[in-house]
Coordinates of C-alpha atoms in Angstrom, one line a residue:
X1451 CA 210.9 175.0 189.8
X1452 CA 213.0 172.6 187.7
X1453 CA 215.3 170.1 189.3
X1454 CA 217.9 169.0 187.2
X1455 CA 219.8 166.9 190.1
X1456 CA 217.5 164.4 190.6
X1457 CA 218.4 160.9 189.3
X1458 CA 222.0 162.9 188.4
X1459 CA 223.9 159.1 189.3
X1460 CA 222.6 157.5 186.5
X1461 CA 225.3 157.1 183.8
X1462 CA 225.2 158.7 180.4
X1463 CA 223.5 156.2 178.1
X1464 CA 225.4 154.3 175.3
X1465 CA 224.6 155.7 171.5
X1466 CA 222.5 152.5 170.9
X1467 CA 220.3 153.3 174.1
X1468 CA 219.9 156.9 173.0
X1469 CA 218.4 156.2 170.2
X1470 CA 216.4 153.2 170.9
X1471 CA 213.9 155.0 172.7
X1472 CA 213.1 157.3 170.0
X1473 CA 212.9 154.6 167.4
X1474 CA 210.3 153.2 170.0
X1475 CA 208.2 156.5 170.0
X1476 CA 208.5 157.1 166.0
X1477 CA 207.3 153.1 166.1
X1478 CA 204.4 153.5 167.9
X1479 CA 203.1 156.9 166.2
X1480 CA 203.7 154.7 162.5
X1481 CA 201.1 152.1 164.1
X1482 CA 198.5 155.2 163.5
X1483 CA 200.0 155.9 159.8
X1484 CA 200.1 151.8 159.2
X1485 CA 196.4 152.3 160.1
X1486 CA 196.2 155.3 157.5
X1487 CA 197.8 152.9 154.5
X1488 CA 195.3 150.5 155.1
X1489 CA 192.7 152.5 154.4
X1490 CA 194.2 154.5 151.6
X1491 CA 194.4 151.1 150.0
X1492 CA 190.8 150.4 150.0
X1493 CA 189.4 152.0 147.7
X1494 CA 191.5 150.0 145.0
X1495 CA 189.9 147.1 145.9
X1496 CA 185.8 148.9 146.6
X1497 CA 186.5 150.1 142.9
X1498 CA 186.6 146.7 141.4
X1499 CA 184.5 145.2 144.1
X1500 CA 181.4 148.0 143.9
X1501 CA 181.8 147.7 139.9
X1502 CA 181.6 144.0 139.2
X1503 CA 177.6 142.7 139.8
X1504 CA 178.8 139.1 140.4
X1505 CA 181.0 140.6 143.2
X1506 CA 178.0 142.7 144.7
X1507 CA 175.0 143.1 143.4
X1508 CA 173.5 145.9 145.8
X1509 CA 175.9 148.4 144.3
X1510 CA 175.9 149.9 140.4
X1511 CA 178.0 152.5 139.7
X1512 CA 178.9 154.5 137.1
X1513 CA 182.3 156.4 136.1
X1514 CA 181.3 159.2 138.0
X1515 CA 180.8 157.4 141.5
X1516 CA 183.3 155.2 140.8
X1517 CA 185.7 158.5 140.2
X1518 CA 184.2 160.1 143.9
X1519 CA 184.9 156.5 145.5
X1520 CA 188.7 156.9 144.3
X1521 CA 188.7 160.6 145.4
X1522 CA 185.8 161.2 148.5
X1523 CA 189.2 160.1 151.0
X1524 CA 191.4 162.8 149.7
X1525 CA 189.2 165.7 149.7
X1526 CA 188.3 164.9 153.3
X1527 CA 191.7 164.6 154.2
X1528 CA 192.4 167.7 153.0
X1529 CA 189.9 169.4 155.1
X1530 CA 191.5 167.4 158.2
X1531 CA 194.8 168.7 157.3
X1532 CA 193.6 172.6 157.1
X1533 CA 192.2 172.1 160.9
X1534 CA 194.5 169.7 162.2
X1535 CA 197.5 172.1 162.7
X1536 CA 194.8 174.5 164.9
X1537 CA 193.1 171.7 166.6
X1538 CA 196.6 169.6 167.5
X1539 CA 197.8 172.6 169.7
X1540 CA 196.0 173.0 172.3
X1541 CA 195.7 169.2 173.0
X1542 CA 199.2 168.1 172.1
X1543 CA 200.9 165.9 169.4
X1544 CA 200.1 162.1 171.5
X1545 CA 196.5 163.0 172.7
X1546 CA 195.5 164.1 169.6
X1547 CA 196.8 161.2 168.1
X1548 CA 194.6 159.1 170.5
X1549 CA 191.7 161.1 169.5
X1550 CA 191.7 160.6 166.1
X1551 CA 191.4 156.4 166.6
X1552 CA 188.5 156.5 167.2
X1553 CA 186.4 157.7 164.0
X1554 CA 189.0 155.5 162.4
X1555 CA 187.6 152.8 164.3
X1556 CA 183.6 153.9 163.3
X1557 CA 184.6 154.3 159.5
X1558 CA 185.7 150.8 159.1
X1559 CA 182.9 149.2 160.8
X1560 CA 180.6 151.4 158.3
X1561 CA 182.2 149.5 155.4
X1562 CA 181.6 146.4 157.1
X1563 CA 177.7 146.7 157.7
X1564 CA 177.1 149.3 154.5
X1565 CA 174.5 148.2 152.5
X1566 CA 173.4 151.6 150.7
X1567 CA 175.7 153.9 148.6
X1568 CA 175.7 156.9 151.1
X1569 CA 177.1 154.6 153.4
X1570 CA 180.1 154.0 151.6
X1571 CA 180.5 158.1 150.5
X1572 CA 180.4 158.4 154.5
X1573 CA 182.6 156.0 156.0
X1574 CA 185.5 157.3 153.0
X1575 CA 184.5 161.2 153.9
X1576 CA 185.4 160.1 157.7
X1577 CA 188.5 158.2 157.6
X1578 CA 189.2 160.8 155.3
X1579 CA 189.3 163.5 157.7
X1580 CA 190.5 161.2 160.3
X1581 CA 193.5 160.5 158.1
X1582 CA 193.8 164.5 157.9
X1583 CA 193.6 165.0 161.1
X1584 CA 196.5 163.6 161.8
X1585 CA 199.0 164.9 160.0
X1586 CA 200.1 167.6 161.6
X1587 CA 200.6 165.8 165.3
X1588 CA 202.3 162.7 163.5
X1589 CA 204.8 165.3 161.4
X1590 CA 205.7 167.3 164.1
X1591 CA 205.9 164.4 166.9
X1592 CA 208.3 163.2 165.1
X1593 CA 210.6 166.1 164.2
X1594 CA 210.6 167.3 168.0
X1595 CA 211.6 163.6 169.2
X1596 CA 214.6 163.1 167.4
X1597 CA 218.2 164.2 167.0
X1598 CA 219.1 165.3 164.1
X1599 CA 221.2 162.7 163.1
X1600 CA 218.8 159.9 163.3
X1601 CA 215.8 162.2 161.7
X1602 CA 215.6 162.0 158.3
X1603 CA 215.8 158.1 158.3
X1604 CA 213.1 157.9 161.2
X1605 CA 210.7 160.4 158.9
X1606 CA 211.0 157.8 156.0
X1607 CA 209.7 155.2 158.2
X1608 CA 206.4 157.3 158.5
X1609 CA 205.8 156.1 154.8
X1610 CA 207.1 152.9 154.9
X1611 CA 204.5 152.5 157.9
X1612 CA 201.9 153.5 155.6
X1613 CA 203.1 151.8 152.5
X1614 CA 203.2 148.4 154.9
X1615 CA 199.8 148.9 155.3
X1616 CA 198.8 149.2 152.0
X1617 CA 200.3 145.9 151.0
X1618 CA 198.8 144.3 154.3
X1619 CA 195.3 145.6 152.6
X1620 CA 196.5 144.2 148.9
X1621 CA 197.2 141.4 150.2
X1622 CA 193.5 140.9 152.3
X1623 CA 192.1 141.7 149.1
X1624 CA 193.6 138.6 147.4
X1625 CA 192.0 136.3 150.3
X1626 CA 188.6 138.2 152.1
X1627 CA 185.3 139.8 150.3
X1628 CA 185.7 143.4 150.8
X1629 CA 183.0 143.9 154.1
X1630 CA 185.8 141.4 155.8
X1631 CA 188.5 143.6 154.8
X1632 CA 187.1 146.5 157.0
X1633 CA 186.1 144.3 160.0
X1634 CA 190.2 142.8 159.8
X1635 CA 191.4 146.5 159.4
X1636 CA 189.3 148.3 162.3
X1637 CA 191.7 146.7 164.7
X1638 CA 194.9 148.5 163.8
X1639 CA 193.2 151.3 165.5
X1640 CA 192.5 150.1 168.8
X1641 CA 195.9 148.7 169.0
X1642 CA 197.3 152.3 168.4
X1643 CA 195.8 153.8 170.4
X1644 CA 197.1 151.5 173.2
X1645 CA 200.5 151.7 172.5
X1646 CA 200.3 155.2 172.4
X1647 CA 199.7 155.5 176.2
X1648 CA 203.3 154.2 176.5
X1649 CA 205.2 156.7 174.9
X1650 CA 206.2 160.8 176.1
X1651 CA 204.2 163.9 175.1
X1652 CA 206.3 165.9 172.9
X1653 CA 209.1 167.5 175.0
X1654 CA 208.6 170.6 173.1
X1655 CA 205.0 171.2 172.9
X1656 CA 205.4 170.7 176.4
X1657 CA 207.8 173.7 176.3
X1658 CA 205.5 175.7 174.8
X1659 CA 202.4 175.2 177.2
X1660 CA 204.9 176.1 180.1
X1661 CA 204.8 172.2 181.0
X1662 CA 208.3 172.3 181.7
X1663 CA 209.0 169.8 184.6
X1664 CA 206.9 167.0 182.0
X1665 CA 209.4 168.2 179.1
X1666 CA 212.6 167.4 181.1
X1667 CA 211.3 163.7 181.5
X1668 CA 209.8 163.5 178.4
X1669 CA 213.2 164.5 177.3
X1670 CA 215.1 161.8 179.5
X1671 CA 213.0 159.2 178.5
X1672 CA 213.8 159.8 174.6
X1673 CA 217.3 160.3 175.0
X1674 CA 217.6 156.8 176.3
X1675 CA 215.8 156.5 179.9
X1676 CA 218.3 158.5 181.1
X1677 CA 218.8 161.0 184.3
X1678 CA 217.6 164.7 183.3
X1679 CA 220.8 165.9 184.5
X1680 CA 222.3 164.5 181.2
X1681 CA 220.2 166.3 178.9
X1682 CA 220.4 169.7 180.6
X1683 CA 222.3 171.1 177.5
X1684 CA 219.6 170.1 175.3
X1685 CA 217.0 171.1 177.5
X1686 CA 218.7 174.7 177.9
X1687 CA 218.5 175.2 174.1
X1688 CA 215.3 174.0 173.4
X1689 CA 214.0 176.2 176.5
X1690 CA 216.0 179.1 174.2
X1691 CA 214.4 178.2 170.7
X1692 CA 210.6 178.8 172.8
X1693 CA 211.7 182.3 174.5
X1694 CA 211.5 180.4 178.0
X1695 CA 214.6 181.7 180.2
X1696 CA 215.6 180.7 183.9
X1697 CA 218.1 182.0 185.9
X1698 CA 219.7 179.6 188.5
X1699 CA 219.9 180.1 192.6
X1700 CA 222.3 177.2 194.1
X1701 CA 220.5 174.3 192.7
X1702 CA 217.5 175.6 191.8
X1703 CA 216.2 176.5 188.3
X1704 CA 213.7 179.4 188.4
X1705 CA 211.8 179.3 184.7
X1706 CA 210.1 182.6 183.7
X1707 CA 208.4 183.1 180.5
X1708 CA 209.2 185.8 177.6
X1709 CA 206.3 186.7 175.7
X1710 CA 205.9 189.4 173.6
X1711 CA 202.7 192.0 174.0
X1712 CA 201.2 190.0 171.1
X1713 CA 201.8 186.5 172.2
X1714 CA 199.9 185.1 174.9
X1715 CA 198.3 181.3 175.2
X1716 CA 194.6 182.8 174.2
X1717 CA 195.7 184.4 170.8
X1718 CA 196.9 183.5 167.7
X1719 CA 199.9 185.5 166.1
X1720 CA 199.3 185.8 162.1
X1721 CA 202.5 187.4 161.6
X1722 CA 204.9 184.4 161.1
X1723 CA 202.9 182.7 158.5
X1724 CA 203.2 186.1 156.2
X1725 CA 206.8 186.2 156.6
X1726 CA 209.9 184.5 154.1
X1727 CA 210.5 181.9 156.5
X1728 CA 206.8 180.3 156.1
X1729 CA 206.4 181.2 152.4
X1730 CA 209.7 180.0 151.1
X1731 CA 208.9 176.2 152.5
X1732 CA 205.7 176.2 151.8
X1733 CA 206.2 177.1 148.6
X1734 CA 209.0 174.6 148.0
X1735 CA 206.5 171.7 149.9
X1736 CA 203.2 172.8 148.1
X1737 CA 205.4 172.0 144.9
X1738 CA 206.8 168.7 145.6
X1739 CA 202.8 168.0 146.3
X1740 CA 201.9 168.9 143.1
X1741 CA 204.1 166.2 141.5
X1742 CA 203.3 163.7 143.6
X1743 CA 199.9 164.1 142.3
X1744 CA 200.6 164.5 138.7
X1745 CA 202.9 161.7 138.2
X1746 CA 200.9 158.8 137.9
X1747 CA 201.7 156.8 141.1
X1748 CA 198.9 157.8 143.3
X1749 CA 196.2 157.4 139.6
X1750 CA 198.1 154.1 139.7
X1751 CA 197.2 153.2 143.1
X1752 CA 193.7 154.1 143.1
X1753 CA 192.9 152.5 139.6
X1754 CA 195.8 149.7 139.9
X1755 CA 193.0 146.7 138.9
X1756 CA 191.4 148.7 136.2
X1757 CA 194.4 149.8 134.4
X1758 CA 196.7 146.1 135.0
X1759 CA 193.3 145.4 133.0
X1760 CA 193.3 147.8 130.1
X1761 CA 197.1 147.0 129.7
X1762 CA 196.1 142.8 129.4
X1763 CA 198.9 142.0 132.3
X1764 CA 199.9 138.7 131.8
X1765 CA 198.8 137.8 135.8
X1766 CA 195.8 138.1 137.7
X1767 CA 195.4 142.1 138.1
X1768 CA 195.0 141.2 141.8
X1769 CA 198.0 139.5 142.1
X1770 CA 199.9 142.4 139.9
X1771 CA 198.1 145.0 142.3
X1772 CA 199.8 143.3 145.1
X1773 CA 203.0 143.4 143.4
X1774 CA 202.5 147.0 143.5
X1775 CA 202.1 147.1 147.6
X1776 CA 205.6 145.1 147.0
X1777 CA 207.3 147.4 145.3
X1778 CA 206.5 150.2 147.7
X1779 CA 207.5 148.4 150.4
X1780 CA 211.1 148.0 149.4
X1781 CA 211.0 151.2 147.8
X1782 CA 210.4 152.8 151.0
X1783 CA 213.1 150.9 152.9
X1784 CA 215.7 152.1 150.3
X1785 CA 214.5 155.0 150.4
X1786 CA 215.6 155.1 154.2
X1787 CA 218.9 154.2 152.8
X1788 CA 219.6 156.8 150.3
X1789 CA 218.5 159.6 152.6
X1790 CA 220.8 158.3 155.3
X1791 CA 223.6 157.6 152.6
X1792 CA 223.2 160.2 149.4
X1793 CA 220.6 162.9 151.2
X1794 CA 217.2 163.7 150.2
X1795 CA 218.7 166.0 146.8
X1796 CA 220.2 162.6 145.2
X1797 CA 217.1 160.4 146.1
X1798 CA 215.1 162.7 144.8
X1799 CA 216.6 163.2 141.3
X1800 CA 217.2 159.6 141.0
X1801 CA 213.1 158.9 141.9
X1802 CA 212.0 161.6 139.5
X1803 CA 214.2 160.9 136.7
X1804 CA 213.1 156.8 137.0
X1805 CA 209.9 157.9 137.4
X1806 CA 209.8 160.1 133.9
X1807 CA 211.2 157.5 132.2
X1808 CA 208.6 154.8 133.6
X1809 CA 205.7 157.1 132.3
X1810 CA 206.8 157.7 128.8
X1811 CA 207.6 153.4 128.7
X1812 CA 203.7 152.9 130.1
X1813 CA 202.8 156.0 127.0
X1814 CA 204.2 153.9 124.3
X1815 CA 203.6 150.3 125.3
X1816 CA 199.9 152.2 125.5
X1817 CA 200.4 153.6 122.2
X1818 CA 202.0 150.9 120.0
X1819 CA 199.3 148.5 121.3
X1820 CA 196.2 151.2 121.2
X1821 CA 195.3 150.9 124.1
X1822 CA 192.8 154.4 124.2
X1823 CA 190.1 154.0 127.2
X1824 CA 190.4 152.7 130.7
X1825 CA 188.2 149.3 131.8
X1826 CA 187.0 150.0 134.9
X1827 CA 185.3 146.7 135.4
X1828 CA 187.8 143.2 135.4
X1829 CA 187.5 140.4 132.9
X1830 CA 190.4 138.7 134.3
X1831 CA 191.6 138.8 131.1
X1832 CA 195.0 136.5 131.9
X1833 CA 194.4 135.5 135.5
X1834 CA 195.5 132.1 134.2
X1835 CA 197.3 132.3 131.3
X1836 CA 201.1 132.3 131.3
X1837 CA 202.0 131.7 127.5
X1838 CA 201.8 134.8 126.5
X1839 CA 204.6 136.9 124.4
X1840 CA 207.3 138.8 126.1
X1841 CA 206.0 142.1 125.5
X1842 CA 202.5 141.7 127.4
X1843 CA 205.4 141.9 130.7
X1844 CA 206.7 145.3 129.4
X1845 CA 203.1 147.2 130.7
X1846 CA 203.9 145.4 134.7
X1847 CA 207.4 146.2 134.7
X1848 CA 207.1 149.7 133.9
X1849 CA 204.3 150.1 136.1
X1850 CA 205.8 148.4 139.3
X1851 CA 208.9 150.0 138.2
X1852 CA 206.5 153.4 138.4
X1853 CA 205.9 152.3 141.8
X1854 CA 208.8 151.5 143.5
X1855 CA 210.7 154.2 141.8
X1856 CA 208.0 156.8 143.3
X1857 CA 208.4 155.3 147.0
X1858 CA 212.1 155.5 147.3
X1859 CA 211.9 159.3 147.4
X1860 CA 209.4 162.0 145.8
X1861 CA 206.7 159.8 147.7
X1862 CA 208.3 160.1 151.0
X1863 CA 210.1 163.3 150.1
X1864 CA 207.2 165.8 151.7
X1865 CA 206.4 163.8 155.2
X1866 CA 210.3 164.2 155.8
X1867 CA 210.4 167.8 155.0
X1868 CA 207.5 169.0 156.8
X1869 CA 208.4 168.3 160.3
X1870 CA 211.6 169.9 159.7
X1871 CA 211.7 173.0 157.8
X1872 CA 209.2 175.0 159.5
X1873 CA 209.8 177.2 162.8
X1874 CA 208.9 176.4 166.1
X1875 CA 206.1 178.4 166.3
X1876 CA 204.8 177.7 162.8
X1877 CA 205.3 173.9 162.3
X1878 CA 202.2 172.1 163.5
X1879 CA 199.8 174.9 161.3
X1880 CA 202.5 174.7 158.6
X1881 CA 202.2 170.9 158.7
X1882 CA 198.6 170.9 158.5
X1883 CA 198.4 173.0 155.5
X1884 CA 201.0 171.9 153.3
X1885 CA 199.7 168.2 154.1
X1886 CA 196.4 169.5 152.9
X1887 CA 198.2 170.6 149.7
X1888 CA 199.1 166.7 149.3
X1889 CA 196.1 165.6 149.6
X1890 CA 194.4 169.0 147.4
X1891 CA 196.6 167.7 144.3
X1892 CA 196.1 163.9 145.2
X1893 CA 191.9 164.8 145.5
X1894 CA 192.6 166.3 142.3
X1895 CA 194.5 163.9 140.4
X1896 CA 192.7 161.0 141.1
X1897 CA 189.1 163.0 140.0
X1898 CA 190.1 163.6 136.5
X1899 CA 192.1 161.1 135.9
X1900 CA 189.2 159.6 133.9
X1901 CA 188.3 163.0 132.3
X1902 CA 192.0 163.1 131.1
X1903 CA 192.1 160.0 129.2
X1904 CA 189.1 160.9 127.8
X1905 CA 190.5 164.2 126.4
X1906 CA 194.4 162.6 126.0
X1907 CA 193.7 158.8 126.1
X1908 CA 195.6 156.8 128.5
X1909 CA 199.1 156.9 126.6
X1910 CA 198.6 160.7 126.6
X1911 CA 197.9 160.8 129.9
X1912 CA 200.8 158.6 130.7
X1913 CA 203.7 161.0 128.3
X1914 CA 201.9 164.3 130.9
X1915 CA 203.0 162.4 133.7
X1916 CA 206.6 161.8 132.3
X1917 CA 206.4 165.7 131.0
X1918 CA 205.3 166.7 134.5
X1919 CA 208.2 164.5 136.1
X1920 CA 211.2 165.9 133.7
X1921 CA 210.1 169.5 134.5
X1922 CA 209.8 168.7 138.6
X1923 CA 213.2 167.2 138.3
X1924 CA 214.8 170.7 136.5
X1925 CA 213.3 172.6 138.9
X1926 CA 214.1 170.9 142.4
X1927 CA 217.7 171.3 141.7
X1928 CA 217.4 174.6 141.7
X1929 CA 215.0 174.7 144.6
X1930 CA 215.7 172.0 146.7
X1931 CA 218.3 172.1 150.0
X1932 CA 220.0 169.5 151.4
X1933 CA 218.8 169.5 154.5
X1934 CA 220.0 165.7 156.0
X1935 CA 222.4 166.3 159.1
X1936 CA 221.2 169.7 159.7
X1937 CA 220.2 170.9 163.1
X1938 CA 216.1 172.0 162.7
X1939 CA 217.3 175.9 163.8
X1940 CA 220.2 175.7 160.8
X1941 CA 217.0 174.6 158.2
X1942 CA 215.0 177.7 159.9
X1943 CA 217.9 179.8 159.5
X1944 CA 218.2 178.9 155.9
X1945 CA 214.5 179.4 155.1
X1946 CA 214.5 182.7 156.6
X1947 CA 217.4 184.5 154.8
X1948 CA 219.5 184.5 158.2
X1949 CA 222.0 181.7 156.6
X1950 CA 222.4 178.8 153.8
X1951 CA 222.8 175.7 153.7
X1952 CA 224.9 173.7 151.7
X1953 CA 224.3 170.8 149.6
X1954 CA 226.3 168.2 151.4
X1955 CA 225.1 166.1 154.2
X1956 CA 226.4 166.3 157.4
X1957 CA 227.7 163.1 158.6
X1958 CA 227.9 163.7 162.7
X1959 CA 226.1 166.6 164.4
X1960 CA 228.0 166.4 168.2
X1961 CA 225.9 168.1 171.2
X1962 CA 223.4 169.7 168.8
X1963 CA 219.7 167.9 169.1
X1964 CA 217.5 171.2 168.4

């Protein structure tokens, strides 16, 4: 039975409570994916750390250790992300989340109290998968929590979360050994998982387990604490999307449940991930992936100190690797801006064609000054010297322009897509997998990034990246819908042939949430 009188007096709640309560909920889910940037971070400073003798001397590594400690993270985390979408359903999007805090929690204290090399491969193969893991429930939590019109601009926050904790982590590397780093960051998890107890299940994952008295409040409470009465519309449609119908006697809603002779809790239907409407976004996703992998910001990230280094920054390549967390930071807030202003189309073109142009710079400041071979060990070759000529500032310019440019969209461009352009039934699989694809391309770059500068050297490298970038930028506008505004059934619709959308952005979507 569903009772959709009860707590009817309450008043309809003002657009500013509506929305605060799922700004409250996409909060507390980023605490898990400020958790995550924090320990994508650290392997920039284990690099340098694990490298140098006078830093550590229980650790000597080589080029190929140091390129599995810049890569062990990403290969796990794809292997989370392959699972996660299968292992998030039958738990649900917040307890999963919980779940996952936990071997967060174990792989930092690993780092703290390592003290052989199998320990550190370890404790980066588990927060890894942890990171993986958690993917799919964070992607689509956040797409079934909002309305469309506040979406897109709560999705972005997902990787300024992440990028927050990145520079939180640069910045602990300019003040605490490394074994300190890991004790500071091992609380971020525990605090999650706290403040996860606080918010609402997923009204529509509730839906789909036949939860459906828990989805109404779960509802309520996201649409601003409000009385289910007032979000009975909504309710009705998202009941629709799922194949749950009800037929109503006086006051009363009776719920019964369509399923097809296929579709049952204890099975797993194959057939939507075969058909246009899986393919056609994944596709498009899986794409975006590979250019977020092979355009030099995530190489940059992961070698930051060893290439300010080989470029002879006129700073402390410490100091210029936190300028880099910087520059992420506000290139993820405007980021938020330009999705909510221009749509994802225009911040994409605008982050791919700066980021083209900030390759080929870094390829011929490289070239002109011959600059062949990466130093993976720092000599602190300027930490204090600040007469130096004005070119030695062209190398950090272009690179924290790399940076910045990269984070205000094709960077966040895939975490706001995913929770959005897959079906219903498809999204937390479809989530998992083309998250995978992320971190496939990401495993990849990062592992033969040294092999490449070997074969192109590091301006050749650097003129790939900007090749790579120029192409990715040609074939996105082809490719890429503008999906900002758009209900999520009108984005389904649109990757399954039923409809298209256009390439505007849809200022107001009045009474439709689904």
């Amino acid at each position: 039975m569903a009772d959709f009188n009860r707590n009817s007096a309450l008043p309809e709640p003002t657009p500013a409570r509506n929305v605060l309560p799922q700004v409250i909920a996409v909060s507390v889910k980023n605490v898990l994916l400020f958790a995550g940037g924090m320990s994508t971070a650290y392997p920039t400073i284990l690099i340098p750390a694990l490298t140098n003798p006078q830093v550590d001397s229980n650790f000597q590594l080589n080029h190929e250790e140091v390129s599995w400690i810049g890569s062990t993270n990403l290969i796990c985390a794809l292997i989370g992300c392959s699972l996660s979408g299968v292992v998030t359903q039958p738990i649900g999007r917040k307890g999963f989340m919980q779940v996952v805090t936990v071997p967060l929690l174990v792989a930092w204290l690993i780092f703290k109290f390592a003290d052989q090399m199998w320990h550190i491969y370890f404790a980066l193969a588990l927060y890894g998968l942890s990171s993986g893991l958690i993917e799919a429930p964070v992607l689509s939590y956040v797409a079934e929590v909002t309305q469309p019109r506040v979406r897109g601009m709560l999705s972005a926050t997902g990787t300024l979360s992440s990028v927050c904790g990145v520079l939180v982590e640069f910045f602990l590397g300019t003040v605490l050994p490394w074994r300190n780093i890991a004790l500071v960051s091992s609380a971020i998890p525990l605090v999650a998982f706290f403040l996860l107890c606080f918010i609402p299940e997923s009204p529509h994952w509730l839906v789909m387990r036949h939860k459906l008295a828990d989805a109404k409040r779960s509802l309520a409470w996201l649409r601003g604490w409000t009385a289910v009465e007032n979000v009975r519309e909504e309710f009705e449609q998202m009941c629709q999307n799922h194949n749950v119908t009800y037929s109503q006697t006086g006051s009363a809603n009776v719920f019964t449940i369509s399923e097809g002779p296929s579709r049952t809790l204890r099975t797993v239907n194959l057939k939507p991930y075969a058909q246009k409407s899986f393919i056609w976004p994944f596709g498009l996703v899986a794409f975006i992936c590979f250019l977020c992998g092979f355009t030099g910001f995530l190489t940059l990230q992961t070698y930051a100190v060893s290439i300010f280094t080989s470029l002879n920054v006129p700073i402390n390549e410490y100091y210029a690797t936190l300028g880099l967390g910087i520059a992420q930071f506000f290139g993820s807030l405007v980021s938020i801006i330009l999705v909510k202003c221009y749509g994802k189309r225009i911040m994409t073109f605008v982050s791919l064609g700066c980021i083209g142009i900030c390759n080929v710079g870094i390829g011929v400041y490289g070239y002109q000054t011959r600059v062949k071979n990466l130093s993976l060990i720092s000599e602190d070759i300027a930490s204090d010297n600040f007469n130096v000529t004005d070119h030695q500032w062209v190398p950090l310019i272009f690179l924290v322009s790399l940076s910045f440019f990269s984070h205000c969209g094709i960077r966040v461009l895939p975490w706001i897509l995913l929770g959005e352009i897959y079906s219903h039934e498809t999204r937390a699989v479809g989530c998992g997998l083309t998250s995978a694809c992320f971190y496939a391309f990401g495993f990849l770059g990062n592992k033969i990034f040294l092999n490449m500068i070997d074969l192109l050297t590091l301006p050749g490298v650097y003129w790939f990246y900007g090749l790579i970038s120029f192409l990715g930028w040609l074939i996105l506008y082809f490719a890429l819908p503008e999906t900002e505004g758009k209900s999520l059934q009108e984005i389904i619709n649109h990757f399954s042939g039923i409809s298209k959308l256009d390439n505007k952005i849809r200022r107001s979507l009045e009474g439709r949430s689904v």
